[in-house]
Amino acid sequence: MNKQVIALAALALIGTAASAQSTVTVYGKLDQSVGKPVGSTDKQVMDLAGSRLGFRGTEDLGGGLKAIFGLEHRFNPDTGTSASSSTFWNGYSLVGISSDFGTVALGRQYVAAYIVQNEIDPFGGDTVAALRDIGVRPRLSAINASEVRIGDTRVADVVRYDGKFGPVAVAVSAGEAPAGKPDRPTSFAVTYKDGALFAGLSYENPASANDQLFTVGGTYALPMVTLAAAYSSGKTTTDLSTKSFLIGGTVPMGSLDIKFGYAKTTNDQAGSAADQTLGKIGLGLHYKLSKRTKVYADIAKVNGTLTPSTTSKNGYDLGIQHNF
């Protein structure tokens, strides 16, 4: 009897030790709204926040080292289909090693510049009022010849390092050179976060010597409002230069957040008589029902000569988002 008790106790201790050495977290986001996106004339059901199901975990290897992994699938909750027809783990799929000196991960993942670019948009890149793709990281796919484009959020075949040194965080990423391109997509970012202040600087080059984008910006939390501002400047292989800025903020009122902002991009193509511009104003009311669930309503208006301003200039949404 005593031997059985000892054996059961030993098994319990082994199970406890194993669970203490490794952890796996399941998480996700479900977002659905009804409305009309900017650039469309159709009223529709939308998912503008990137609904996802993900798994991330760590294993303690001893000596201060940990193995890490992450898998994230993006999907359309209104139909149950994958958000990407070609990439199942469209969010990211990575594995790496972490220590007190930082983390090195390999796989499909966010470019380093994203840690600056996503923090500054009051809307976090979500909803019809999002300002990130205009004021912080303009996507230049129509005129950029690279397979990896300026403004791409995630890239495949990437090695990325992240380190945190007090209030300063550093990220550097480099990817595999696209076919026919001499250079690898590279990106770096430095951020400073201490109390009410966040400030960051980022650079990205999507695999061509003349394709590059610099971004600088920050946020500051005052008692009544959190203010945000950013400026970006870049150029492409086709002699197009781009400049953009974003200003905005969030006013917290208990469970209600009032979000607002304006962003503008100006593109100057060599040999063109006039610049092309796109400005966007966004306003949103986001009400937290709990720590994980909120309802929201947003409106947006664009103007200028770049798409989508040549089609429908207004957009709106009314939605609900749950995180787990």
Coordinates of C-alpha atoms in Angstrom, one line a residue:
M1 CA 0.0 0.0 0.0
N2 CA 2.8 2.4 0.9
K3 CA 4.5 1.6 -2.4
Q4 CA 1.4 2.5 -4.3
V5 CA 1.0 5.8 -2.4
I6 CA 4.7 6.6 -3.1
A7 CA 4.3 5.8 -6.8
L8 CA 1.1 7.9 -7.2
A9 CA 2.8 10.8 -5.4
A10 CA 5.9 10.5 -7.7
L11 CA 3.6 10.5 -10.8
A12 CA 1.8 13.6 -9.4
L13 CA 5.1 15.4 -8.8
I14 CA 6.4 14.5 -12.3
G15 CA 3.1 15.8 -13.9
T16 CA 3.4 19.0 -11.9
A17 CA 7.0 19.5 -12.9
A18 CA 6.2 18.9 -16.6
S19 CA 3.4 21.4 -16.6
A20 CA 5.6 23.9 -14.8
Q21 CA 8.2 23.6 -17.5
S22 CA 6.0 24.1 -20.5
T23 CA 2.9 26.1 -21.2
V24 CA 0.5 26.3 -24.1
T25 CA -2.1 29.2 -24.5
V26 CA -5.1 29.1 -26.8
Y27 CA -6.3 32.6 -27.8
G28 CA -8.5 34.2 -30.4
K29 CA -10.5 37.2 -31.6
L30 CA -14.0 37.2 -33.2
D31 CA -15.1 40.4 -34.8
Q32 CA -18.3 41.1 -36.8
S33 CA -19.8 44.3 -38.0
V34 CA -22.4 45.5 -40.5
G35 CA -21.8 48.6 -42.5
K36 CA -20.1 49.9 -45.6
P37 CA -16.3 50.0 -46.1
V38 CA -14.7 53.1 -47.6
G39 CA -14.3 52.4 -51.3
S40 CA -17.4 50.3 -51.6
T41 CA -21.0 51.1 -52.5
D42 CA -22.4 47.9 -50.9
K43 CA -23.7 47.4 -47.4
Q44 CA -22.2 44.2 -46.0
V45 CA -21.2 42.0 -43.1
M46 CA -17.5 42.7 -42.3
D47 CA -14.6 41.6 -40.3
L48 CA -12.1 44.4 -40.3
A49 CA -10.2 43.4 -37.1
G50 CA -8.8 40.1 -38.4
S51 CA -10.6 37.4 -36.6
R52 CA -8.2 34.7 -35.5
L53 CA -7.5 31.5 -33.6
G54 CA -4.0 31.0 -32.2
F55 CA -1.7 28.8 -30.2
R56 CA 1.5 30.0 -28.4
G57 CA 3.7 28.3 -25.9
T58 CA 7.0 28.0 -24.2
E59 CA 9.1 25.2 -22.8
D60 CA 11.7 25.8 -20.1
L61 CA 15.0 24.3 -21.3
G62 CA 17.0 25.3 -18.2
G63 CA 19.9 27.6 -17.9
G64 CA 17.7 30.6 -18.6
L65 CA 16.7 29.3 -22.1
K66 CA 13.1 28.7 -23.3
A67 CA 11.8 27.3 -26.5
I68 CA 8.9 29.2 -28.0
F69 CA 6.4 28.6 -30.7
G70 CA 3.4 30.4 -32.2
L71 CA 0.7 29.5 -34.7
E72 CA -2.2 31.8 -35.8
H73 CA -5.0 31.1 -38.2
R74 CA -7.0 34.0 -39.7
F75 CA -10.6 33.3 -40.8
N76 CA -13.9 34.9 -41.9
P77 CA -16.4 34.3 -39.0
D78 CA -19.4 35.1 -41.2
T79 CA -18.7 32.1 -43.5
G80 CA -16.3 30.0 -41.5
T81 CA -13.8 30.1 -44.4
S82 CA -10.0 30.9 -44.2
A83 CA -9.1 34.6 -44.7
S84 CA -6.3 33.5 -47.1
S85 CA -6.8 30.9 -49.8
S86 CA -3.1 30.1 -49.9
T87 CA -1.8 30.4 -46.3
F88 CA -3.5 28.6 -43.5
W89 CA -1.4 30.0 -40.7
N90 CA -1.8 33.4 -42.2
G91 CA -1.3 35.3 -38.9
Y92 CA 2.1 33.7 -38.2
S93 CA 3.9 30.4 -37.8
L94 CA 7.1 30.6 -35.9
V95 CA 9.5 28.7 -33.6
G96 CA 12.5 30.1 -31.6
I97 CA 14.6 30.4 -28.5
S98 CA 14.2 33.0 -25.8
S99 CA 16.6 34.1 -23.0
D100 CA 17.4 37.2 -20.9
F101 CA 19.3 38.6 -23.9
G102 CA 16.2 38.5 -26.1
T103 CA 14.3 36.2 -28.5
V104 CA 15.2 34.8 -31.9
A105 CA 12.3 33.4 -33.9
L106 CA 12.1 31.9 -37.4
G107 CA 9.1 31.5 -39.7
R108 CA 6.2 33.6 -41.0
Q109 CA 5.9 36.6 -38.7
Y110 CA 5.4 40.3 -38.3
V111 CA 8.1 42.6 -39.7
A112 CA 10.0 44.5 -37.0
A113 CA 8.6 47.9 -37.9
Y114 CA 5.1 46.7 -37.0
I115 CA 5.8 47.2 -33.2
V116 CA 6.0 50.9 -33.9
Q117 CA 3.4 51.2 -36.7
N118 CA 0.5 49.4 -35.0
E119 CA 0.9 51.2 -31.6
I120 CA 0.2 54.7 -32.9
D121 CA -3.1 54.2 -34.7
P122 CA -5.9 55.0 -32.2
F123 CA -8.0 52.3 -33.9
G124 CA -5.2 49.7 -33.9
G125 CA -5.6 49.1 -37.6
D126 CA -9.1 47.8 -36.9
T127 CA -12.6 48.9 -38.1
V128 CA -13.6 51.1 -41.0
A129 CA -12.0 54.1 -39.4
A130 CA -8.5 52.7 -39.2
L131 CA -5.7 55.2 -40.1
R132 CA -2.6 53.0 -40.0
D133 CA -2.5 52.1 -43.7
I134 CA -2.6 55.8 -44.8
G135 CA -0.8 57.7 -42.1
V136 CA 1.9 55.3 -40.8
R137 CA 2.7 52.6 -43.3
P138 CA 1.2 53.3 -46.8
R139 CA 1.0 50.2 -48.9
L140 CA 2.6 50.9 -52.3
S141 CA 1.6 47.7 -54.1
A142 CA 0.4 49.3 -57.2
I143 CA 3.7 50.9 -58.0
N144 CA 6.2 48.8 -56.1
A145 CA 7.7 46.0 -58.2
S146 CA 9.0 44.0 -55.2
E147 CA 7.2 40.8 -54.2
V148 CA 7.4 42.0 -50.6
R149 CA 5.8 45.4 -50.5
I150 CA 6.3 48.5 -48.4
G151 CA 3.6 48.3 -45.8
D152 CA 3.3 44.5 -45.7
T153 CA 2.6 43.5 -42.1
R154 CA 3.8 39.9 -42.1
V155 CA 6.4 38.2 -44.3
A156 CA 7.3 34.5 -44.8
D157 CA 10.8 33.0 -44.3
V158 CA 11.8 35.6 -41.7
V159 CA 14.4 35.6 -38.9
R160 CA 13.6 38.1 -36.2
Y161 CA 15.3 39.2 -33.0
D162 CA 13.5 41.0 -30.2
G163 CA 15.2 42.4 -27.1
K164 CA 14.0 44.4 -24.1
F165 CA 16.3 46.5 -22.1
G166 CA 14.4 48.4 -19.4
P167 CA 12.0 50.8 -21.1
V168 CA 13.8 50.3 -24.5
A169 CA 12.7 47.5 -26.9
V170 CA 14.6 46.6 -30.1
A171 CA 13.4 44.4 -33.0
V172 CA 15.3 43.4 -36.2
S173 CA 14.0 41.2 -38.9
A174 CA 15.4 39.8 -42.2
G175 CA 13.7 37.6 -44.7
E176 CA 14.5 35.4 -47.7
A177 CA 15.3 37.3 -50.9
P178 CA 12.4 37.1 -53.4
A179 CA 13.1 35.4 -56.7
G180 CA 15.0 37.7 -59.0
K181 CA 15.7 40.2 -56.2
P182 CA 19.3 40.8 -55.0
D183 CA 18.3 41.9 -51.5
R184 CA 16.5 40.5 -48.5
P185 CA 13.5 42.2 -46.9
T186 CA 14.8 43.9 -43.8
S187 CA 13.3 45.9 -41.0
F188 CA 14.2 47.3 -37.6
A189 CA 12.5 49.2 -34.9
V190 CA 13.4 50.9 -31.6
T191 CA 10.7 51.8 -29.0
Y192 CA 10.7 53.6 -25.7
K193 CA 7.8 53.0 -23.3
D194 CA 7.8 54.4 -19.8
G195 CA 4.6 55.4 -18.0
A196 CA 2.4 57.6 -20.1
L197 CA 5.0 57.9 -23.0
F198 CA 5.5 55.6 -25.9
A199 CA 7.9 56.6 -28.7
G200 CA 9.2 54.7 -31.6
L201 CA 11.4 54.7 -34.8
S202 CA 11.2 52.1 -37.5
Y203 CA 12.7 51.3 -40.9
E204 CA 11.8 48.8 -43.6
N205 CA 13.2 47.7 -46.9
P206 CA 11.2 45.1 -48.8
A207 CA 14.1 43.6 -50.8
S208 CA 15.1 46.4 -53.2
A209 CA 17.8 48.9 -52.8
N210 CA 15.6 51.8 -53.5
D211 CA 12.4 50.7 -51.6
Q212 CA 12.4 52.0 -48.1
L213 CA 10.1 53.5 -45.5
F214 CA 11.0 55.4 -42.3
T215 CA 8.5 56.0 -39.5
V216 CA 8.7 58.0 -36.3
G217 CA 5.9 58.5 -33.9
G218 CA 4.5 58.1 -30.4
T219 CA 1.6 58.4 -28.0
Y220 CA 1.2 60.2 -24.7
A221 CA -1.5 59.6 -22.1
L222 CA -2.8 62.7 -20.5
P223 CA -5.4 62.5 -17.7
M224 CA -8.3 63.2 -20.1
V225 CA -7.0 62.0 -23.5
T226 CA -4.2 59.8 -25.0
L227 CA -2.7 61.7 -28.0
A228 CA -1.0 60.0 -31.0
A229 CA 1.1 61.3 -33.8
A230 CA 3.4 59.8 -36.5
Y231 CA 5.3 60.8 -39.7
S232 CA 6.5 58.4 -42.4
S233 CA 8.8 59.1 -45.4
G234 CA 9.8 56.6 -48.1
K235 CA 10.5 55.9 -51.8
T236 CA 10.3 53.1 -54.3
T237 CA 12.3 51.6 -57.2
T238 CA 10.0 53.5 -59.6
D239 CA 11.2 56.9 -58.4
L240 CA 8.1 57.5 -56.3
S241 CA 8.5 59.3 -53.0
T242 CA 5.8 59.1 -50.3
K243 CA 5.2 61.2 -47.2
S244 CA 2.4 60.6 -44.7
F245 CA 1.3 61.6 -41.2
L246 CA -1.2 60.7 -38.6
I247 CA -2.7 62.7 -35.7
G248 CA -5.3 61.4 -33.3
G249 CA -6.3 60.2 -29.9
T250 CA -8.5 58.4 -27.5
V251 CA -10.7 59.9 -24.8
P252 CA -11.6 57.3 -22.1
M253 CA -14.9 57.9 -20.3
G254 CA -15.4 54.9 -18.0
S255 CA -16.3 52.0 -20.2
L256 CA -16.6 54.2 -23.3
D257 CA -13.6 55.1 -25.5
I258 CA -14.0 57.9 -28.0
K259 CA -11.4 57.5 -30.8
F260 CA -10.6 60.1 -33.4
G261 CA -7.9 60.9 -35.9
Y262 CA -6.8 62.2 -39.3
A263 CA -4.2 60.7 -41.7
K264 CA -2.8 61.8 -45.1
T265 CA -0.5 60.3 -47.7
T266 CA 1.2 62.3 -50.5
N267 CA 2.9 60.5 -53.4
D268 CA 5.2 62.3 -55.7
Q269 CA 6.0 60.4 -58.9
A270 CA 9.1 61.5 -60.8
G271 CA 8.0 63.1 -64.1
S272 CA 4.4 63.6 -62.9
A273 CA 3.0 67.1 -63.0
A274 CA 1.0 66.8 -59.8
D275 CA 1.2 64.9 -56.5
Q276 CA -1.4 62.3 -55.6
T277 CA -2.9 62.5 -52.2
L278 CA -5.3 60.6 -49.9
G279 CA -6.6 62.0 -46.7
K280 CA -8.9 60.1 -44.2
I281 CA -10.7 61.2 -41.1
G282 CA -12.0 58.6 -38.6
L283 CA -14.3 58.8 -35.5
G284 CA -15.4 55.9 -33.3
L285 CA -17.3 55.0 -30.2
H286 CA -16.1 51.8 -28.5
Y287 CA -18.0 50.6 -25.4
K288 CA -16.5 47.8 -23.3
L289 CA -19.1 45.4 -22.0
S290 CA -16.3 43.5 -20.2
K291 CA -12.5 43.1 -20.3
R292 CA -12.9 40.9 -23.4
T293 CA -16.0 42.1 -25.2
K294 CA -16.9 45.4 -26.7
V295 CA -19.4 46.9 -29.1
Y296 CA -18.4 49.8 -31.4
A297 CA -19.6 52.2 -34.1
D298 CA -17.3 54.1 -36.5
I299 CA -17.5 56.5 -39.4
A300 CA -14.8 57.5 -41.9
K301 CA -14.4 59.8 -44.8
V302 CA -11.7 60.1 -47.4
N303 CA -10.7 62.7 -50.0
G304 CA -7.9 63.1 -52.5
T305 CA -6.8 61.6 -55.9
L306 CA -5.6 58.2 -54.8
T307 CA -7.9 55.1 -54.6
P308 CA -10.4 54.7 -52.9
S309 CA -11.2 58.4 -52.9
T310 CA -12.2 58.1 -56.6
T311 CA -15.1 55.7 -55.7
S312 CA -17.1 55.9 -52.5
K313 CA -15.8 58.5 -50.0
N314 CA -17.6 57.5 -46.9
G315 CA -17.8 54.4 -44.7
Y316 CA -19.3 53.2 -41.4
D317 CA -19.6 50.2 -39.2
L318 CA -21.6 48.9 -36.2
G319 CA -20.1 45.8 -34.6
I320 CA -19.1 43.6 -31.7
Q321 CA -15.7 42.1 -30.9
H322 CA -14.8 39.3 -28.4
N323 CA -11.3 38.3 -27.4
F324 CA -10.4 35.1 -25.6

